[in-house]
GROMACS .gro file of N, CA and C in nm:
model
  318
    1UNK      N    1  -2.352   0.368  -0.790
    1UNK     CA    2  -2.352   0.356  -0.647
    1UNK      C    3  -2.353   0.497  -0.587
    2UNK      N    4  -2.454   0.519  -0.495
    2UNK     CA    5  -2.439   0.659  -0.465
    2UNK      C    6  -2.421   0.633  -0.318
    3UNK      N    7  -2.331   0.803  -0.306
    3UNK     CA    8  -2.240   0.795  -0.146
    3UNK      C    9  -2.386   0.831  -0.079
    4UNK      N   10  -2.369   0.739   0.052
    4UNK     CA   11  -2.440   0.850   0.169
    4UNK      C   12  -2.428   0.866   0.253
    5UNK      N   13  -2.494   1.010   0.286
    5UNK     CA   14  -2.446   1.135   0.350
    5UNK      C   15  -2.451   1.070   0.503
    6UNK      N   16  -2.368   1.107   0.636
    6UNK     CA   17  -2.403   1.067   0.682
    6UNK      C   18  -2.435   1.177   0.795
    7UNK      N   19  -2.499   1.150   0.871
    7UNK     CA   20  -2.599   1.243   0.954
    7UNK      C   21  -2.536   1.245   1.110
    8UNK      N   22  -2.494   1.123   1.190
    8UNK     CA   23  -2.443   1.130   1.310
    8UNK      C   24  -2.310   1.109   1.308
    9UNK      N   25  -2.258   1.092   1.404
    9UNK     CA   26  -2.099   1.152   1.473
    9UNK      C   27  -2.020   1.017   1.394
   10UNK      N   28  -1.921   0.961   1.374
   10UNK     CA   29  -1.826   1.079   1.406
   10UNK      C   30  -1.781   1.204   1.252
   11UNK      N   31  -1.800   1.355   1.370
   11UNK     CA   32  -1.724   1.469   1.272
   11UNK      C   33  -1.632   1.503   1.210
   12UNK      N   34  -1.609   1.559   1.112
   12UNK     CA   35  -1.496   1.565   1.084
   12UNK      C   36  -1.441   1.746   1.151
   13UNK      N   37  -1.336   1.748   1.242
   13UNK     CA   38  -1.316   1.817   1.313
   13UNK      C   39  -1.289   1.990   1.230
   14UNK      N   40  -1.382   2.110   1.254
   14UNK     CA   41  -1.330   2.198   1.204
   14UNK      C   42  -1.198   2.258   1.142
   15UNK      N   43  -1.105   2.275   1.249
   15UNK     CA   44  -1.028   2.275   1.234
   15UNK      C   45  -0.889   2.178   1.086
   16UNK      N   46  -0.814   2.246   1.087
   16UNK     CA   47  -0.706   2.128   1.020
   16UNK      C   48  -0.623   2.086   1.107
   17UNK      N   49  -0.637   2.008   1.048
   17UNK     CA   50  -0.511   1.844   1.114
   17UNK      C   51  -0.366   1.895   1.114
   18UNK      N   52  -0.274   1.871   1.188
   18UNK     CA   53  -0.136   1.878   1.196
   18UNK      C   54  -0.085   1.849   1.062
   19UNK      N   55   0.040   1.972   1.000
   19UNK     CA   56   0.053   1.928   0.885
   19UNK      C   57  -0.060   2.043   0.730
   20UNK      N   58  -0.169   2.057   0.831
   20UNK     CA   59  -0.304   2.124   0.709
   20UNK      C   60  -0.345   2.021   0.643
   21UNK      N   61  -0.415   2.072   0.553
   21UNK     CA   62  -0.497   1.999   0.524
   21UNK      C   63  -0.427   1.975   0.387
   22UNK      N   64  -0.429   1.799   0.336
   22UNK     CA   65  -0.320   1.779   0.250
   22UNK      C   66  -0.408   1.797   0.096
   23UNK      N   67  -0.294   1.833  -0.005
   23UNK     CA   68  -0.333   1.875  -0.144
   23UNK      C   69  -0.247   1.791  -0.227
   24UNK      N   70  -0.314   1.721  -0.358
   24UNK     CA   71  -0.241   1.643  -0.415
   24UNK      C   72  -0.086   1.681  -0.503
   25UNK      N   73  -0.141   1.842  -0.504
   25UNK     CA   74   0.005   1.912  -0.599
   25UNK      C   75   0.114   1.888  -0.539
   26UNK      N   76   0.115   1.908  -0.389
   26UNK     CA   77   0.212   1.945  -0.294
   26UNK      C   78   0.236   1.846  -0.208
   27UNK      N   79   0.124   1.763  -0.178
   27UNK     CA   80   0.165   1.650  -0.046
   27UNK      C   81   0.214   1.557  -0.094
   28UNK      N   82   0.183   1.492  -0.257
   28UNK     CA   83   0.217   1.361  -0.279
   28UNK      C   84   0.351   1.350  -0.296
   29UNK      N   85   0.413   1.416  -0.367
   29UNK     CA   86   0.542   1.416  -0.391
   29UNK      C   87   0.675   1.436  -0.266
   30UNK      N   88   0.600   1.488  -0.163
   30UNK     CA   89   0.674   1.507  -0.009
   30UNK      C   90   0.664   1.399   0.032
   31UNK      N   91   0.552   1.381   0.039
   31UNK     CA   92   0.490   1.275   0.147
   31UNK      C   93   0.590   1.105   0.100
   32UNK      N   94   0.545   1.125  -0.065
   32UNK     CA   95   0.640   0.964  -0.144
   32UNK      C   96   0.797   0.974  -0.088
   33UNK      N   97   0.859   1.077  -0.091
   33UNK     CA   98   0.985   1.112  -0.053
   33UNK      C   99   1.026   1.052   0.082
   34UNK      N  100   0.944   1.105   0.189
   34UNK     CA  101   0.933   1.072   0.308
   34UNK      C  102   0.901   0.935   0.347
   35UNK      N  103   0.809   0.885   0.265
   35UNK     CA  104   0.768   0.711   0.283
   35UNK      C  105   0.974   0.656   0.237
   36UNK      N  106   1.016   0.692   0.137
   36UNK     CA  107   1.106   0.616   0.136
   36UNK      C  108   1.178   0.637   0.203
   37UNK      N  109   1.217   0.733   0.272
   37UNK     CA  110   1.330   0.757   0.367
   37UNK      C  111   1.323   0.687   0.528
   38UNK      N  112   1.192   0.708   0.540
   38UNK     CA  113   1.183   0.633   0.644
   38UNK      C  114   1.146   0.448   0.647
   39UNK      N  115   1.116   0.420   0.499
   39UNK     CA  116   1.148   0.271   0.473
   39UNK      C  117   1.275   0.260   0.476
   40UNK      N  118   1.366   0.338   0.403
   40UNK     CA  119   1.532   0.277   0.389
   40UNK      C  120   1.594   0.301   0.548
   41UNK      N  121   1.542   0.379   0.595
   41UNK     CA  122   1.596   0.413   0.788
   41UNK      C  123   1.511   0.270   0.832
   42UNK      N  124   1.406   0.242   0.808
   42UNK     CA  125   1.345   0.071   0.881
   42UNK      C  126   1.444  -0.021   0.857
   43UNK      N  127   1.459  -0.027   0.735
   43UNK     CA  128   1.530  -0.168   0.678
   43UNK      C  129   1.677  -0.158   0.705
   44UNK      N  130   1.753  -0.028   0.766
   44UNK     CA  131   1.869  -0.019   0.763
   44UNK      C  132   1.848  -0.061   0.939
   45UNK      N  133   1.762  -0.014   1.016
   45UNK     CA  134   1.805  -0.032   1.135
   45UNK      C  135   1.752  -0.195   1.187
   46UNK      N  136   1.667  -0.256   1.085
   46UNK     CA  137   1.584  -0.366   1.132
   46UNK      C  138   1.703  -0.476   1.137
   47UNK      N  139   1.769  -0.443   0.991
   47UNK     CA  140   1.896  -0.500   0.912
   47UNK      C  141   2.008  -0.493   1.046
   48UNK      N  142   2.080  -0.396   1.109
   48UNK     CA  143   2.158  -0.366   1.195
   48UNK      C  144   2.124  -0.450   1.377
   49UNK      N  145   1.954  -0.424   1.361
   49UNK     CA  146   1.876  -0.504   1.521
   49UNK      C  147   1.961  -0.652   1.490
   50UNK      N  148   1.929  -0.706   1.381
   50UNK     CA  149   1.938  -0.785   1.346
   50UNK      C  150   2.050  -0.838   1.370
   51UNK      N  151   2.175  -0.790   1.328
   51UNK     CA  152   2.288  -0.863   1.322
   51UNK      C  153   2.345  -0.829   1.467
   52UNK      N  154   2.287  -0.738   1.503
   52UNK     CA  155   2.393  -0.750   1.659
   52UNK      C  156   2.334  -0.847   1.715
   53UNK      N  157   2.190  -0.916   1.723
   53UNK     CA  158   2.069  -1.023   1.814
   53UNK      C  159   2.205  -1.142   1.791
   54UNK      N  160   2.184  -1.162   1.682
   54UNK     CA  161   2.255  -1.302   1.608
   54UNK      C  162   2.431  -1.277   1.608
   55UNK      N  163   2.521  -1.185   1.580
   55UNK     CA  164   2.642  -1.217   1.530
   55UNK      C  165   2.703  -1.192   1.733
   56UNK      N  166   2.678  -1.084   1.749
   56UNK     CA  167   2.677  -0.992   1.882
   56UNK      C  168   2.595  -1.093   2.023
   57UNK      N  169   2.532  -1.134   1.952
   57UNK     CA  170   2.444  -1.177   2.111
   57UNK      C  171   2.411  -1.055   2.173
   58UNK      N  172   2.332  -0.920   2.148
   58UNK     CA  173   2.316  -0.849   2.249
   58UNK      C  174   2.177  -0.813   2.177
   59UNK      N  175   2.125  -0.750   2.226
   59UNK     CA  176   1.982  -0.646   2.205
   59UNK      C  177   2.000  -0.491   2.223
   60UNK      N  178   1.968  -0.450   2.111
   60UNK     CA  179   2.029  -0.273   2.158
   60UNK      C  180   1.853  -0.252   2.162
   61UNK      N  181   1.820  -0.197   2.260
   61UNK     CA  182   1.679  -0.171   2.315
   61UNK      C  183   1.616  -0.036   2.224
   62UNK      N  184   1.720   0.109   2.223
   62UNK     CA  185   1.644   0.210   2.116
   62UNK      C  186   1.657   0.172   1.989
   63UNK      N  187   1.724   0.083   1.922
   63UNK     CA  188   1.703   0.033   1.787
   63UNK      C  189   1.563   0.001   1.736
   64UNK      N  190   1.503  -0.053   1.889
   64UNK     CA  191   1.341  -0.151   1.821
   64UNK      C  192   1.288  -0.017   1.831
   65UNK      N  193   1.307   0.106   1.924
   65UNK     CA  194   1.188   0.219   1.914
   65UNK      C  195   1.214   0.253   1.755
   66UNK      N  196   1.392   0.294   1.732
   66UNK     CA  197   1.357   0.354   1.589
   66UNK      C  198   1.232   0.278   1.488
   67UNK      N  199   1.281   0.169   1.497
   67UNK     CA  200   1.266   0.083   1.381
   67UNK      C  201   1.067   0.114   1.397
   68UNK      N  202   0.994   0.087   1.529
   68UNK     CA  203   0.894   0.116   1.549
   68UNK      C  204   0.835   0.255   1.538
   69UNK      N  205   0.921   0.385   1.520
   69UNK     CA  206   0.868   0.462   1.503
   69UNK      C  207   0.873   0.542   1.325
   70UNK      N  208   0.988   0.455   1.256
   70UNK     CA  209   0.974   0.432   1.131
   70UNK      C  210   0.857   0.372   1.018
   71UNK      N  211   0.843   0.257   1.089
   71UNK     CA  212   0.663   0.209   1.080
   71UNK      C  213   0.582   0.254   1.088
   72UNK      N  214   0.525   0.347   1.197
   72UNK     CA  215   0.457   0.433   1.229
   72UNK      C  216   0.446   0.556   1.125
   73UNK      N  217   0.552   0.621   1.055
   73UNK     CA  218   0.560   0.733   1.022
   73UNK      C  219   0.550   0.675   0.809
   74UNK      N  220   0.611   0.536   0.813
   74UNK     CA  221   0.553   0.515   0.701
   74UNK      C  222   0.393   0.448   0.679
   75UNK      N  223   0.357   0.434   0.788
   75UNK     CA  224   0.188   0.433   0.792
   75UNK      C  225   0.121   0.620   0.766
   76UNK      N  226   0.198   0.656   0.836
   76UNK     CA  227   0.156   0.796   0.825
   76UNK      C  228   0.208   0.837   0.679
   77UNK      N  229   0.257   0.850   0.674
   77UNK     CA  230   0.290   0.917   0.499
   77UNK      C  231   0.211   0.814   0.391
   78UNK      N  232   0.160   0.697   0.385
   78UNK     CA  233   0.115   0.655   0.369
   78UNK      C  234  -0.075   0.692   0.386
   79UNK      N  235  -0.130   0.759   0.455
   79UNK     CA  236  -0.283   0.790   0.481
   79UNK      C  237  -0.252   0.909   0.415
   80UNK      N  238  -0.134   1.001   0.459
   80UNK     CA  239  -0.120   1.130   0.387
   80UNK      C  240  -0.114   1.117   0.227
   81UNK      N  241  -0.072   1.047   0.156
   81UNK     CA  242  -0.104   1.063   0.022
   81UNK      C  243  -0.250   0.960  -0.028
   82UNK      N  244  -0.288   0.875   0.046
   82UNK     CA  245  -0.443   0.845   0.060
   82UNK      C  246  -0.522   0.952   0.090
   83UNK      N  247  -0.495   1.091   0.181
   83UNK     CA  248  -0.645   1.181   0.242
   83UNK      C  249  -0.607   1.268   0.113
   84UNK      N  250  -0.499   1.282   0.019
   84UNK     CA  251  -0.507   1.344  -0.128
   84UNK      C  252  -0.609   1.302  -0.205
   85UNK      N  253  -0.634   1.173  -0.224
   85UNK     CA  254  -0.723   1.138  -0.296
   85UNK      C  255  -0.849   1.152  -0.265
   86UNK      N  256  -0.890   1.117  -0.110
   86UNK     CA  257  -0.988   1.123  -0.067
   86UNK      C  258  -1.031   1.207   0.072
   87UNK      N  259  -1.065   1.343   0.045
   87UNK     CA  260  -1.004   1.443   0.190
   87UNK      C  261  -1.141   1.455   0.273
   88UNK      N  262  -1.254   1.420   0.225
   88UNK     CA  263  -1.364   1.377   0.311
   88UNK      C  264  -1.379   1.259   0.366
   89UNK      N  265  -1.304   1.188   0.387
   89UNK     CA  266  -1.369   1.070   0.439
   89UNK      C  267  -1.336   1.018   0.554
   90UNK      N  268  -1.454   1.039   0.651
   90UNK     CA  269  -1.393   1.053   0.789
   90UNK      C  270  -1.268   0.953   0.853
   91UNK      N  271  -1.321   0.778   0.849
   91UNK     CA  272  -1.250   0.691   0.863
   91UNK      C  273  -1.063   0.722   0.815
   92UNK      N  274  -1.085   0.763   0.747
   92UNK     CA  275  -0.949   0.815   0.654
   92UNK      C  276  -0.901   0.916   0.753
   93UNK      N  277  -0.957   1.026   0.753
   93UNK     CA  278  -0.911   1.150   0.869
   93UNK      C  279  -0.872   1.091   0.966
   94UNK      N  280  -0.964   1.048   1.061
   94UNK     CA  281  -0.885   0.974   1.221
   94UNK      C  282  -0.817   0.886   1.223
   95UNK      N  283  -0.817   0.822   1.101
   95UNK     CA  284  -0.671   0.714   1.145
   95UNK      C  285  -0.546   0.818   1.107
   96UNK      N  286  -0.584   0.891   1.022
   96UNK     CA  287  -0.414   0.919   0.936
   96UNK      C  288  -0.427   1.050   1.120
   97UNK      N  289  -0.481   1.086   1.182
   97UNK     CA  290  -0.473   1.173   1.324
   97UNK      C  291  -0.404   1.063   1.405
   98UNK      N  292  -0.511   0.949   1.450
   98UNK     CA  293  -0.446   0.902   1.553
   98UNK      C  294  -0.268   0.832   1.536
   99UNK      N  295  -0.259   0.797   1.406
   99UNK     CA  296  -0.103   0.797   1.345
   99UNK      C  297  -0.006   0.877   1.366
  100UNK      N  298  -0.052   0.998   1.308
  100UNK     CA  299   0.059   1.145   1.347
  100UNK      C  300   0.057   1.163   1.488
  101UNK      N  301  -0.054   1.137   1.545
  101UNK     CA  302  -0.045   1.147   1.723
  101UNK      C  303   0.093   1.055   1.767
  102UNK      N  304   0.072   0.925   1.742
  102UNK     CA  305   0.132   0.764   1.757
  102UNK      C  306   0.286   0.825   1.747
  103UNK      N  307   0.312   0.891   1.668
  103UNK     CA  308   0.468   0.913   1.612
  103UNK      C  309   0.560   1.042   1.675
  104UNK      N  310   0.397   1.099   1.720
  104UNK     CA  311   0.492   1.225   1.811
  104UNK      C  312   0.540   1.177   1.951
  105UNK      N  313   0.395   1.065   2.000
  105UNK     CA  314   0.435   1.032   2.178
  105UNK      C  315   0.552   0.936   2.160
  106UNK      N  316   0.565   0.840   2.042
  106UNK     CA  317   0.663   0.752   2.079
  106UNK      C  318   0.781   0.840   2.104
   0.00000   0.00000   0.00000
């Protein structure tokens, strides 16, 4: 199966991406680190949303941002040890961008 090249937009932006440009020596092993920490911070705060909804009767409102911006950041560490494997490929580049964007505005 041969790749092809493709000729119109979208570019892949000169520049590097927030972060640089990721390398498998160095990113995967950060990046795996980081996926779990911010899974065990999801499941600890989803776990916690949880029991105050039901035992508490209340809703703590910045709980759902954490928990949503935990998601977010294990999607992101997640493309980051995917653009290791594969650091040309545009589709790959702008999502794992518009992600790291996603996690700074929340």
């Amino acid at each position: 199966m041969e790749q092809q090249m493709q000729h119109g937009p979208p570019y892949i932006p000169p520049g590097a991406p927030i972060g640089g440009l990721p390398s498998g020596k160095v990113d995967t092993p950060i990046s795996a680190v980081f996926l779990v920490i911010y899974l065990l911070g999801g499941l600890t705060h989803t776990f916690i949303y949880s029991h105050n909804r039901t035992s508490l009767k209340t809703r703590f409102g910045p709980s759902r941002f954490i928990i949503l911006f935990c998601i977010i950041r294990i999607v992101t560490m997640s493309l980051r040890i995917a653009q290791t494997k594969d650091a040309l490929s545009i589709s790959l580049f702008i999502t794992a961008r518009v992600f790291t964007t996603a996690g700074v505005l929340l």
